[in-house]
PDB file of C-alpha atoms and ligand atoms in Angstrom:
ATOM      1  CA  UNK A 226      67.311  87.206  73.696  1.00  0.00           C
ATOM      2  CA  UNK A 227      68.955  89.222  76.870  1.00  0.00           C
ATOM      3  CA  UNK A 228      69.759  92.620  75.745  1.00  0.00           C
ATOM      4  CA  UNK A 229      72.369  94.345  77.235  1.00  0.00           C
ATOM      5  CA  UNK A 230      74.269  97.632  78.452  1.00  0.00           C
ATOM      6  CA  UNK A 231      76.707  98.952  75.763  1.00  0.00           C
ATOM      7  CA  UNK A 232      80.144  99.222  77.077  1.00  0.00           C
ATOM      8  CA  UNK A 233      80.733 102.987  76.552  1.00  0.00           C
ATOM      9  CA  UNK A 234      83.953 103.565  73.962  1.00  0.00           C
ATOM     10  CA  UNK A 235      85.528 105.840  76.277  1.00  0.00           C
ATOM     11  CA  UNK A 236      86.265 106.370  80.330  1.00  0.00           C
ATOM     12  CA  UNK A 237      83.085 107.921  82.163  1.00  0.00           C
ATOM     13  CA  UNK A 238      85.510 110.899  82.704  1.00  0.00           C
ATOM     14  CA  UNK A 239      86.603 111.665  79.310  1.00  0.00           C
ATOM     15  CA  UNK A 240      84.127 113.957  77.809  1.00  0.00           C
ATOM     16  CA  UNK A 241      84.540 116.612  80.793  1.00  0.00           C
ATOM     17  CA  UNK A 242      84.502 119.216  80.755  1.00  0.00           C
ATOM     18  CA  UNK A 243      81.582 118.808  78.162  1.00  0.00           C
ATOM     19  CA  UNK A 244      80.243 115.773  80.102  1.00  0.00           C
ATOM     20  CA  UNK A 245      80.855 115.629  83.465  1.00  0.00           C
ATOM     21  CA  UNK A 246      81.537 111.765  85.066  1.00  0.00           C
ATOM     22  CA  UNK A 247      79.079 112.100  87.649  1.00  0.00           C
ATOM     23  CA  UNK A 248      76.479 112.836  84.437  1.00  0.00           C
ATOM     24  CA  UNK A 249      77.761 109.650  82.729  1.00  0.00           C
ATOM     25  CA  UNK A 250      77.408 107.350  85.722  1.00  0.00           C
ATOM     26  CA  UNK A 251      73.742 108.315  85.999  1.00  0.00           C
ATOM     27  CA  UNK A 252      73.133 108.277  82.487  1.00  0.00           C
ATOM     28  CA  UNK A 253      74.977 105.570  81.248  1.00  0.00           C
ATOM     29  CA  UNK A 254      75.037 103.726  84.779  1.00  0.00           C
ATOM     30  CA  UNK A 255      71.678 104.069  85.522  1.00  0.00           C
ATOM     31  CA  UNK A 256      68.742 105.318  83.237  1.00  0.00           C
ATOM     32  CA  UNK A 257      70.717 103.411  80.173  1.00  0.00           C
ATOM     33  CA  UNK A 258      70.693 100.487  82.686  1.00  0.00           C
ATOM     34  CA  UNK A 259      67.353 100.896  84.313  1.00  0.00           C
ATOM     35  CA  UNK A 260      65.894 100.848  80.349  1.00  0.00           C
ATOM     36  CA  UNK A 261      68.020  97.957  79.101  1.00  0.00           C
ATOM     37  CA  UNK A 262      66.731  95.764  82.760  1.00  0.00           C
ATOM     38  CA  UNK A 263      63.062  96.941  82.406  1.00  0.00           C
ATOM     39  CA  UNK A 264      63.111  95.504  78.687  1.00  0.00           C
ATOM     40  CA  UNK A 265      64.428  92.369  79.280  1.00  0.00           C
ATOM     41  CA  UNK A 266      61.625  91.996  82.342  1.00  0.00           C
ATOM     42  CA  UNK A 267      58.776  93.176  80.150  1.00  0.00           C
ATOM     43  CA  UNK A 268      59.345  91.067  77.264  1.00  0.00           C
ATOM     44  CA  UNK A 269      60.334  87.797  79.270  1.00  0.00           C
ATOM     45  CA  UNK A 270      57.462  85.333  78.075  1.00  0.00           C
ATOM     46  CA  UNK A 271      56.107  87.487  75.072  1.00  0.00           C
ATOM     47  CA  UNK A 272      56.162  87.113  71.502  1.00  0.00           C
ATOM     48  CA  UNK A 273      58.845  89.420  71.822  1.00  0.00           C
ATOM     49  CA  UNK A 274      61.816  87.522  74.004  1.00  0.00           C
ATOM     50  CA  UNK A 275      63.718  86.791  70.804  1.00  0.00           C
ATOM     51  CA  UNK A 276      63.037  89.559  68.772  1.00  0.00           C
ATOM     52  CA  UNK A 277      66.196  91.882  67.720  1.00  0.00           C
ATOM     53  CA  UNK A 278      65.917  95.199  69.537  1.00  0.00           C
ATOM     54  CA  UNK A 279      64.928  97.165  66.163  1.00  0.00           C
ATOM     55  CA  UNK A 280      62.188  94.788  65.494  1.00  0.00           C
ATOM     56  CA  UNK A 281      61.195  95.279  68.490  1.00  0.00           C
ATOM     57  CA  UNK A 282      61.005  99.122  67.964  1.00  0.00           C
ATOM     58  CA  UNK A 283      58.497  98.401  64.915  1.00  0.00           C
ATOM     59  CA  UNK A 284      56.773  96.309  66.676  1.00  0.00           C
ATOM     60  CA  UNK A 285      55.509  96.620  70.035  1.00  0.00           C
ATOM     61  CA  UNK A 286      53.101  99.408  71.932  1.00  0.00           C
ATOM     62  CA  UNK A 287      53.663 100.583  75.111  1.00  0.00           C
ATOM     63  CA  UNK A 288      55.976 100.192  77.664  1.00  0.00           C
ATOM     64  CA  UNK A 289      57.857  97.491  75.834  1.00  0.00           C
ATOM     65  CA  UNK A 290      58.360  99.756  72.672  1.00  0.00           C
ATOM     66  CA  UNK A 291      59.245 102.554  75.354  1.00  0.00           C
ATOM     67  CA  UNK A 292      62.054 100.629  76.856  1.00  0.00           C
ATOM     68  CA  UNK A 293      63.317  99.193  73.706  1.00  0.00           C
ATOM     69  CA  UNK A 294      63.155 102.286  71.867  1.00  0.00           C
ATOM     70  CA  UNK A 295      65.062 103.954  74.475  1.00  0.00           C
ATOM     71  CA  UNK A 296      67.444 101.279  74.735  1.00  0.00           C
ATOM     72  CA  UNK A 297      68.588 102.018  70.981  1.00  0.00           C
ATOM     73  CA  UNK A 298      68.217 106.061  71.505  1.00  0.00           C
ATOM     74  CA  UNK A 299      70.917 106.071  73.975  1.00  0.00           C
ATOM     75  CA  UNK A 300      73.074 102.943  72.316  1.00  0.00           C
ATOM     76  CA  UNK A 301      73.331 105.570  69.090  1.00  0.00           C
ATOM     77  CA  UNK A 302      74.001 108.407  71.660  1.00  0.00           C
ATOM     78  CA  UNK A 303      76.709 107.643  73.657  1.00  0.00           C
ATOM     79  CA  UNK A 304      78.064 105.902  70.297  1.00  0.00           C
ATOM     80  CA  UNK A 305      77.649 109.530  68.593  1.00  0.00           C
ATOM     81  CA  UNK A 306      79.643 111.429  71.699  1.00  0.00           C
ATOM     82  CA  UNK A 307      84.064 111.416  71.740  1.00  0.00           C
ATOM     83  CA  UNK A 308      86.527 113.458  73.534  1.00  0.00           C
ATOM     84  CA  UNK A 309      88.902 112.950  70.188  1.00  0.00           C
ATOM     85  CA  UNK A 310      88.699 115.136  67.366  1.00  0.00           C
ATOM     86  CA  UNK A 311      87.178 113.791  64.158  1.00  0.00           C
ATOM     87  CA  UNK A 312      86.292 115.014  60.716  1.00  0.00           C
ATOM     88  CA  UNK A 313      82.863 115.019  58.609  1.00  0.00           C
ATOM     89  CA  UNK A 314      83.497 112.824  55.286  1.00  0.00           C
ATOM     90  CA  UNK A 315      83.241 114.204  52.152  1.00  0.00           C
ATOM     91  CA  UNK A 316      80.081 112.878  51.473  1.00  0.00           C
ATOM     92  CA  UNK A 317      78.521 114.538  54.329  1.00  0.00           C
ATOM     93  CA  UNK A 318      80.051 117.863  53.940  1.00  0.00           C
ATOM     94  CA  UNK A 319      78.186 117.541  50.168  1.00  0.00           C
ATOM     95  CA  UNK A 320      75.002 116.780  51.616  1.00  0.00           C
ATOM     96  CA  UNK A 321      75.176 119.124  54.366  1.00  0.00           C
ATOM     97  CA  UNK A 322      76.052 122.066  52.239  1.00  0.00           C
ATOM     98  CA  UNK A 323      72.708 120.724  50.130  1.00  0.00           C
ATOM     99  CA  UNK A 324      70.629 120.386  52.598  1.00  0.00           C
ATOM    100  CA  UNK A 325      70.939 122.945  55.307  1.00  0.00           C
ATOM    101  CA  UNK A 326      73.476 125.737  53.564  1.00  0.00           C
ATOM    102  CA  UNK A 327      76.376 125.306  55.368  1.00  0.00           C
ATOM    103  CA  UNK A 328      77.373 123.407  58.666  1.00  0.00           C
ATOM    104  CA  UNK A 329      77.445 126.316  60.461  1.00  0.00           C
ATOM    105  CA  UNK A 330      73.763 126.676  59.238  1.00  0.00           C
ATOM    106  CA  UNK A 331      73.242 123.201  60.561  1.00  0.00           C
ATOM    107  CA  UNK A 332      74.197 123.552  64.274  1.00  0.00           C
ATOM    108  CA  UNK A 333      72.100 126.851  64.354  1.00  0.00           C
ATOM    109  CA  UNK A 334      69.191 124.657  63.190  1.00  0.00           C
ATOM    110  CA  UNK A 335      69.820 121.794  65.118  1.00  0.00           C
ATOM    111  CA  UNK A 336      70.673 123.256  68.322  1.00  0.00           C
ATOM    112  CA  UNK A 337      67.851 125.891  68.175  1.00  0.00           C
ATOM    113  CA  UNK A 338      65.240 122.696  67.346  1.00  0.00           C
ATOM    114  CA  UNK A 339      66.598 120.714  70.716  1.00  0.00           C
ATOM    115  CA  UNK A 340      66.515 124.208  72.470  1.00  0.00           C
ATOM    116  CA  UNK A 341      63.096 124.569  71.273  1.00  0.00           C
ATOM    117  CA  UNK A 342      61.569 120.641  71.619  1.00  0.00           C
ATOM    118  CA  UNK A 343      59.106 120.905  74.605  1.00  0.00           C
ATOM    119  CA  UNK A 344      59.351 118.336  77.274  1.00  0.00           C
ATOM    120  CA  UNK A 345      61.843 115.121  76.778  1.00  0.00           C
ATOM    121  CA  UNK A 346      62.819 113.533  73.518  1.00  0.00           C
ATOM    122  CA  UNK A 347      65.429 113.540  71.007  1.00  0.00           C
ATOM    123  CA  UNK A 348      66.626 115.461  68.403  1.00  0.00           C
ATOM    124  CA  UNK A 349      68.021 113.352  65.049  1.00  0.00           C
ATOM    125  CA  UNK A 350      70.164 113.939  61.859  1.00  0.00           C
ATOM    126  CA  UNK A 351      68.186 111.485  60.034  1.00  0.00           C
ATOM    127  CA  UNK A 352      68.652 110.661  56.409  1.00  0.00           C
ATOM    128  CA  UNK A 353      65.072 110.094  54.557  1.00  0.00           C
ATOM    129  CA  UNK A 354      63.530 107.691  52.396  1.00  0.00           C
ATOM    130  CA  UNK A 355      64.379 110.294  49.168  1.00  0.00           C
ATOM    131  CA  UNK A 356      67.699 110.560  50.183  1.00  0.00           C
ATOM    132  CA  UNK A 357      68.055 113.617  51.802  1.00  0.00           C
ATOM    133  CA  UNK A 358      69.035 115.030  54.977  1.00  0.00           C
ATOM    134  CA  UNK A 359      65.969 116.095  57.572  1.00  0.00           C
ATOM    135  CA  UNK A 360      66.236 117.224  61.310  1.00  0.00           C
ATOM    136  CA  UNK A 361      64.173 114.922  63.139  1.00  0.00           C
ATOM    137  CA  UNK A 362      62.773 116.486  66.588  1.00  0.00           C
ATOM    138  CA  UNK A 363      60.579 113.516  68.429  1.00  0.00           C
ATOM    139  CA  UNK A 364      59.072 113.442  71.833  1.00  0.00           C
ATOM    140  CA  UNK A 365      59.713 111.500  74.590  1.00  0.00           C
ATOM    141  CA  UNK A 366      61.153 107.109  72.577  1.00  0.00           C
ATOM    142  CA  UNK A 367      59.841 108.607  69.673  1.00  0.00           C
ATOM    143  CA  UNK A 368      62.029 107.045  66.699  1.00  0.00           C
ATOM    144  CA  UNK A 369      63.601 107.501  62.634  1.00  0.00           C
ATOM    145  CA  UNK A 370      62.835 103.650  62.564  1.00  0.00           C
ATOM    146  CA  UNK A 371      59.095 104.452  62.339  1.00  0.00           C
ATOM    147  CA  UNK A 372      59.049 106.939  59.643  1.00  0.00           C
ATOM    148  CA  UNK A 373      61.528 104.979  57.771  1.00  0.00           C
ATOM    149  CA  UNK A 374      64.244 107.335  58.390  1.00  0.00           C
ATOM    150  CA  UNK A 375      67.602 106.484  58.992  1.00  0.00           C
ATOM    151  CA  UNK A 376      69.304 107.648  61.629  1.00  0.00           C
ATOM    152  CA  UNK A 377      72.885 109.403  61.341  1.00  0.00           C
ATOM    153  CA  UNK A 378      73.302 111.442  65.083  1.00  0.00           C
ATOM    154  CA  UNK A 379      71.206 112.403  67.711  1.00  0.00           C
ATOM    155  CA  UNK A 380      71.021 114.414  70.704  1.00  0.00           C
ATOM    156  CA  UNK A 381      69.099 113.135  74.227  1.00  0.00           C
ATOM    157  CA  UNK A 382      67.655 116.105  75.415  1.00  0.00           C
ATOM    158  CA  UNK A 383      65.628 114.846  78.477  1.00  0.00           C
ATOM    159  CA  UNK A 384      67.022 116.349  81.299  1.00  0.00           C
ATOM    160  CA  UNK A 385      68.902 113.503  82.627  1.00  0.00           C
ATOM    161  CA  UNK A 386      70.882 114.056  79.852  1.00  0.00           C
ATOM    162  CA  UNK A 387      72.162 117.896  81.603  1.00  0.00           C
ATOM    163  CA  UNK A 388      70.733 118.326  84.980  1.00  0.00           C
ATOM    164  CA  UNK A 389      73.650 117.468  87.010  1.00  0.00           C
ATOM    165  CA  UNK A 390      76.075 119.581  84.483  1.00  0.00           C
ATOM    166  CA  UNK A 391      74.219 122.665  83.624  1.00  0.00           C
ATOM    167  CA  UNK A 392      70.474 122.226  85.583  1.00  0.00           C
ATOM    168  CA  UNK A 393      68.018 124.346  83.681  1.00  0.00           C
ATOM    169  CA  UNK A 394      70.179 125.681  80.634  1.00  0.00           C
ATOM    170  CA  UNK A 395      69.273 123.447  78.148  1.00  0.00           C
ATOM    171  CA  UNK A 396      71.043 125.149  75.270  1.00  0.00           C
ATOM    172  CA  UNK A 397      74.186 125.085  77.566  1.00  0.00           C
ATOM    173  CA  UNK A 398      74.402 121.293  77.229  1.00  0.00           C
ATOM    174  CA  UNK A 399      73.850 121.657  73.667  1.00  0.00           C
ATOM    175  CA  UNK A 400      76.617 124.294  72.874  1.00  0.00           C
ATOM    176  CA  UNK A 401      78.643 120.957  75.101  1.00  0.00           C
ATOM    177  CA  UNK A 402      77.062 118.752  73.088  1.00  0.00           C
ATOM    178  CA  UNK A 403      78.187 120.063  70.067  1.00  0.00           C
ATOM    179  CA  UNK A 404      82.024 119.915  70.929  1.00  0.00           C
ATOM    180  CA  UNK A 405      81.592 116.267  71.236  1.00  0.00           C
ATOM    181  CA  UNK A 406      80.257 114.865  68.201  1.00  0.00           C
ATOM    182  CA  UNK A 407      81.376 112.152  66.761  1.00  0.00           C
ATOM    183  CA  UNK A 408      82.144 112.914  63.053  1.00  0.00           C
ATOM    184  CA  UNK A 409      83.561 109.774  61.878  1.00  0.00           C
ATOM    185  CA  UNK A 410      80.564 107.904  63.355  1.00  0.00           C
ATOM    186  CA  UNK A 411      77.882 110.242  61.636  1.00  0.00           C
ATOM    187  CA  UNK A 412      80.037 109.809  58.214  1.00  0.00           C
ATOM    188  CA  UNK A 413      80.336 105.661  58.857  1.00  0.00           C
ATOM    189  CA  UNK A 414      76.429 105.914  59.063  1.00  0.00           C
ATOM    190  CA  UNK A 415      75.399 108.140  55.943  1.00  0.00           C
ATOM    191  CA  UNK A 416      77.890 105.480  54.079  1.00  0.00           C
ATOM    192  CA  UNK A 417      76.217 102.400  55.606  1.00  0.00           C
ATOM    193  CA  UNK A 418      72.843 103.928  54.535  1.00  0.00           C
ATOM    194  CA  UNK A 419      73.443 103.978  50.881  1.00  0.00           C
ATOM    195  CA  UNK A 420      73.056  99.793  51.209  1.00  0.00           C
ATOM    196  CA  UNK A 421      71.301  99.533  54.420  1.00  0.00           C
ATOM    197  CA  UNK A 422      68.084 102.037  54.432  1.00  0.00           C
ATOM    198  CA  UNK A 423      65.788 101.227  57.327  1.00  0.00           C
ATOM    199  CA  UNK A 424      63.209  99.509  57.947  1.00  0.00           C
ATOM    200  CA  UNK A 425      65.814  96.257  58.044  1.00  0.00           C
ATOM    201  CA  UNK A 426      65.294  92.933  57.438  1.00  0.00           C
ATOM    202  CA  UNK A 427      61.199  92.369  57.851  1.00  0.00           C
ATOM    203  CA  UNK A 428      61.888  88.925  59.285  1.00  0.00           C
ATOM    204  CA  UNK A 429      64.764  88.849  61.191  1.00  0.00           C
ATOM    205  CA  UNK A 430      64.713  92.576  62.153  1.00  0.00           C
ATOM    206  CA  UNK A 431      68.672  92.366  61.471  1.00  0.00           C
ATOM    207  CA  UNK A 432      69.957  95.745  60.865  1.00  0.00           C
ATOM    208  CA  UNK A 433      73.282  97.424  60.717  1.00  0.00           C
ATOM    209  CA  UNK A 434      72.924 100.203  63.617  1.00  0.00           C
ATOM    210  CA  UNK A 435      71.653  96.896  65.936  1.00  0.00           C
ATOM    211  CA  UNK A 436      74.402  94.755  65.336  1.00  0.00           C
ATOM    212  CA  UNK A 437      77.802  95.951  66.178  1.00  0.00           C
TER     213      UNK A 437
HETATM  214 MN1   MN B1027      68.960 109.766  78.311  1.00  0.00          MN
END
């Protein structure tokens, strides 16, 4: 199967001043782009050309997983990023407050683990395999998917990700960051977990986060 760019919910413009356009057209435009075009050439004539992307993931070694792991990284991203305000459910107020103290608590913990992850990689809300809430920090395609973890938010922290916007202060893109979550899409994934729990379907690799 061809796997393609995501078609980002929202202009290229409308996360500034958080996001600056010129940061999305790289970002979105062209290392989202350059990973989605290298996957599709690596796999072409492997047992992999008509594998689902999260099968993929569970997979493959090496440059392929890199690609395709990457590919899915910054499909949840830019999914996890809006301009419009939006509210944490219930549910994940609850398990926030159980978890980490308070949100508050939370974003110290989360932004401080991003702040502190050396090198590029990503930075997860991830829901485990007991059902609780865990901060995932990985390096470089690193994924949930392969600790069985499923994933509710993350953060790109390479420095593609903040460059352009805010060059060496990393924790200034994060303090951005923050104002742009995407609350109803973190709460629409803790409720999808509690019937879908990764790893997906062992055959097909179907999965809810891989399927829109
Ligand atoms: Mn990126």
């Amino acid at each position: 199967m061809i796997h393609t760019l995501i078609t980002l919910p929202y202009d290229e413009g409308a996360l500034e001043p958080y996001i600056s356009k010129e940061t999305m057209q790289y970002h979105h435009g062209k290392h989202h782009a350059g990973y989605v075009n290298k996957l599709n050439s690596l796999i072409k004539g492997t047992e992999f050309e008509n594998k689902a992307l999260v099968e993929i993931i569970k997979t493959a070694q090496g440059g392929i997983f890199n690609n395709a792991s990457q590919v899915f990284n910054h499909d949840f991203y830019f999914k996890g990023l809006s301009a419009d305000k939006s509210e944490l459910s219930n549910n994940l107020v609850e398990k926030i407050d159980r978890d980490f103290g308070s949100l508050e608590q939370f974003k110290e913990l989360f932004l401080q683990s991003a702040a502190n992850l050396f090198g590029s990689g990503w930075v997860w809300l991830s829901l485990n395999p007991e059902g609780r809430l865990v901060i995932e920090v990985r390096s470089n395609a690193d994924s949930p998917i392969l600790y069985n973890n499923t994933p509710l938010l993350t953060c790109d922290v390479w420095e593609h990700a903040y460059y352009i916007d805010t060059r060496n202060a990393r924790a200034d893109y994060l303090e951005n960051w923050w104002h742009l979550i995407n609350w109803d899409f973190v709460s629409q994934n803790l409720g999808n977990s509690e019937y879908i729990q990764f790893p997906c379907d062992e055959n097909s690799g179907a999965c809810a986060f891989s399927e829109d």
